[in-house]
mmCIF file of C-alpha atoms in Angstrom:
data_model
loop_
_atom_site.group_PDB
_atom_site.id
_atom_site.type_symbol
_atom_site.label_atom_id
_atom_site.label_comp_id
_atom_site.label_asym_id
_atom_site.label_seq_id
_atom_site.Cartn_x
_atom_site.Cartn_y
_atom_site.Cartn_z
ATOM 1 C CA MET A 1 -104.927 348.040 330.054
ATOM 2 C CA LEU A 2 -106.195 346.855 326.805
ATOM 3 C CA HIS A 3 -102.956 345.693 325.775
ATOM 4 C CA GLU A 4 -102.658 343.490 328.890
ATOM 5 C CA ARG A 5 -106.175 341.936 328.296
ATOM 6 C CA GLY A 6 -105.279 341.303 324.702
ATOM 7 C CA GLU A 7 -102.149 339.419 326.036
ATOM 8 C CA SER A 8 -104.084 337.482 328.621
ATOM 9 C CA CYS A 9 -106.474 336.310 325.970
ATOM 10 C CA CYS A 10 -103.856 335.181 323.633
ATOM 11 C CA LEU A 11 -102.191 333.263 326.192
ATOM 12 C CA ALA A 12 -105.574 331.561 327.235
ATOM 13 C CA LEU A 13 -106.225 330.821 323.547
ATOM 14 C CA GLN A 14 -102.755 329.234 323.068
ATOM 15 C CA SER A 15 -103.087 327.081 326.263
ATOM 16 C CA LEU A 16 -106.576 325.714 324.839
ATOM 17 C CA GLU A 17 -105.051 324.868 321.535
ATOM 18 C CA MET A 18 -102.130 322.924 323.310
ATOM 19 C CA ALA A 19 -104.646 321.071 325.409
ATOM 20 C CA ILE A 20 -106.644 320.010 322.254
ATOM 21 C CA LEU A 21 -103.627 318.830 320.458
ATOM 22 C CA GLU A 22 -102.525 316.687 323.345
ATOM 23 C CA TYR A 23 -105.930 315.181 323.654
ATOM 24 C CA GLU A 24 -105.974 314.350 319.939
ATOM 25 C CA GLU A 25 -102.594 312.811 320.272
ATOM 26 C CA GLN A 26 -103.651 310.607 323.083
ATOM 27 C CA GLN A 27 -106.812 309.349 321.290
ATOM 28 C CA GLY A 28 -104.604 308.445 318.440
ATOM 29 C CA VAL A 29 -106.881 309.786 315.621
ATOM 30 C CA PRO A 30 -105.292 312.627 313.767
ATOM 31 C CA GLY A 31 -107.924 315.293 313.686
ATOM 32 C CA GLY A 32 -106.539 317.004 310.736
ATOM 33 C CA GLU A 33 -107.319 314.085 308.322
ATOM 34 C CA GLU A 34 -110.963 313.880 309.573
ATOM 35 C CA LEU A 35 -111.465 317.471 308.792
ATOM 36 C CA ILE A 36 -110.020 317.197 305.384
ATOM 37 C CA LYS A 37 -112.203 314.130 304.586
ATOM 38 C CA GLU A 38 -115.391 316.045 305.663
ATOM 39 C CA ASP A 39 -114.334 319.258 303.852
ATOM 40 C CA THR A 40 -113.738 317.191 300.667
ATOM 41 C CA SER A 41 -117.139 315.251 300.993
ATOM 42 C CA PHE A 42 -118.949 318.451 301.787
ATOM 43 C CA ASN A 43 -117.295 320.327 298.762
ATOM 44 C CA GLN A 44 -118.153 317.481 296.518
ATOM 45 C CA GLN A 45 -121.736 317.653 297.439
ATOM 46 C CA ARG A 46 -121.878 321.176 297.107
ATOM 47 C CA GLU A 47 -120.401 321.129 293.693
ATOM 48 C CA GLN A 48 -122.883 318.610 292.469
ATOM 49 C CA GLN A 49 -125.776 320.705 293.802
ATOM 50 C CA ILE A 50 -124.436 323.756 291.921
ATOM 51 C CA LEU A 51 -124.006 321.763 288.855
ATOM 52 C CA LYS A 52 -127.536 320.364 289.052
ATOM 53 C CA GLN A 53 -129.064 323.830 289.550
ATOM 54 C CA LYS A 54 -127.065 325.361 286.630
ATOM 55 C CA ARG A 55 -128.089 322.592 284.268
ATOM 56 C CA LYS A 56 -131.686 323.251 285.057
ATOM 57 C CA ARG A 57 -131.581 326.917 284.913
ATOM 58 C CA MET A 58 -129.370 327.337 281.975
ATOM 59 C CA GLY A 59 -131.583 325.271 279.834
ATOM 60 C CA ILE A 60 -134.671 327.679 280.547
ATOM 61 C CA LYS A 61 -132.430 330.681 280.377
ATOM 62 C CA THR A 62 -131.117 329.657 276.869
ATOM 63 C CA TRP A 63 -134.527 328.802 275.633
ATOM 64 C CA ARG A 64 -136.006 331.971 276.706
ATOM 65 C CA PHE A 65 -133.041 333.831 275.204
ATOM 66 C CA GLU A 66 -133.267 332.130 271.880
ATOM 67 C CA GLU A 67 -137.113 332.754 271.834
ATOM 68 C CA ALA A 68 -136.471 336.540 272.477
ATOM 69 C CA ILE A 69 -133.958 336.593 269.537
ATOM 70 C CA LYS A 70 -136.486 335.173 267.195
ATOM 71 C CA LYS A 71 -139.139 337.434 268.193
ATOM 72 C CA ARG A 72 -136.773 340.439 267.837
ATOM 73 C CA ASN A 73 -135.665 339.259 264.271
ATOM 74 C CA VAL A 74 -139.221 338.917 263.184
ATOM 75 C CA LEU A 75 -139.996 342.447 264.526
ATOM 76 C CA LYS A 76 -137.066 343.908 262.807
ATOM 77 C CA ALA A 77 -137.942 342.273 259.485
ATOM 78 C CA LYS A 78 -141.515 343.661 259.821
ATOM 79 C CA GLN A 79 -140.130 347.048 260.411
ATOM 80 C CA ARG A 80 -137.864 346.947 257.362
ATOM 81 C CA LYS A 81 -140.913 346.218 255.168
ATOM 82 C CA TRP A 82 -142.911 349.019 256.790
ATOM 83 C CA LYS A 83 -139.996 351.535 256.070
ATOM 84 C CA GLN A 84 -139.561 350.150 252.590
ATOM 85 C CA GLN A 85 -143.271 350.768 251.806
ATOM 86 C CA LYS A 86 -143.084 354.399 253.358
ATOM 87 C CA ARG A 87 -140.150 355.031 251.313
ATOM 88 C CA GLY A 88 -142.020 353.811 248.163
ATOM 89 C CA LEU A 89 -144.957 356.137 248.966
ATOM 90 C CA GLN A 90 -142.669 359.006 249.463
ATOM 91 C CA ARG A 91 -141.053 358.417 246.133
ATOM 92 C CA GLU A 92 -144.246 358.272 244.340
ATOM 93 C CA ILE A 93 -145.412 361.591 246.031
ATOM 94 C CA LEU A 94 -142.186 363.105 244.947
ATOM 95 C CA LYS A 95 -142.602 362.004 241.308
ATOM 96 C CA ARG A 96 -146.272 363.097 241.348
ATOM 97 C CA GLU A 97 -145.157 366.603 242.688
ATOM 98 C CA GLY A 98 -142.505 366.796 239.869
ATOM 99 C CA ASP A 99 -144.977 365.855 237.151
ATOM 100 C CA LYS A 100 -147.852 368.287 236.791
ATOM 101 C CA ASN A 101 -149.995 365.682 234.788
ATOM 102 C CA TRP A 102 -149.565 362.630 236.880
ATOM 103 C CA ASN A 103 -153.246 362.164 237.316
ATOM 104 C CA LYS A 104 -153.962 362.002 233.661
ATOM 105 C CA LYS A 105 -151.176 359.351 233.033
ATOM 106 C CA ARG A 106 -152.488 357.246 235.782
ATOM 107 C CA LYS A 107 -155.965 357.394 234.088
ATOM 108 C CA GLU A 108 -154.471 356.414 230.781
ATOM 109 C CA LYS A 109 -152.603 353.601 232.289
ATOM 110 C CA MET A 110 -155.881 352.310 233.870
ATOM 111 C CA LYS A 111 -157.799 352.694 230.644
ATOM 112 C CA GLY A 112 -155.061 350.722 228.788
ATOM 113 C CA LYS A 113 -155.280 347.873 231.209
ATOM 114 C CA ARG A 114 -158.929 347.627 231.042
ATOM 115 C CA CYS A 115 -158.864 347.799 227.335
ATOM 116 C CA HIS A 116 -156.508 345.099 227.267
ATOM 117 C CA LYS A 117 -158.728 342.912 229.578
ATOM 118 C CA ARG A 118 -161.755 343.693 227.342
ATOM 119 C CA LYS A 119 -159.695 342.421 224.128
ATOM 120 C CA ASN A 120 -158.845 339.333 225.879
ATOM 121 C CA GLN A 121 -162.456 338.814 226.802
ATOM 122 C CA LYS A 122 -163.542 339.245 223.202
ATOM 123 C CA ILE A 123 -161.094 336.781 221.902
ATOM 124 C CA ARG A 124 -162.255 334.179 224.191
ATOM 125 C CA ASN A 125 -166.054 334.767 223.480
ATOM 126 C CA VAL A 126 -165.219 334.613 219.751
ATOM 127 C CA GLU A 127 -163.384 331.345 220.340
ATOM 128 C CA THR A 128 -166.034 329.833 222.249
ATOM 129 C CA GLU A 129 -168.830 330.824 219.619
ATOM 130 C CA GLN A 130 -166.692 329.158 216.956
ATOM 131 C CA LYS A 131 -166.646 325.859 218.772
#
């Protein structure tokens, strides 16, 4: 039964299509050309809208992306500095542990720097007194 209904529907649709084609031929205006013109104009409008939207959105997207890249680069640079500082501290600790008298050496260095500063101050004081 379903097969018979399907055939009857197909016959009805074919007869409708034939009637439409006959009507268009009588009118003298080819319907296919109108549809093609409408489709092309619609497609052109649609493409223009899509291009406008892409231009606006892409500008914002690229700007945000570039800004994110800059922030990430700055963060990475800071992280590298922190790591280098940590490594430096760790190296100093290892040196201290290896050298038993590191505290005495440090004090001697500080005294040497202070003595050097005092000598420079004395020389300046002597020069100002001579003038």
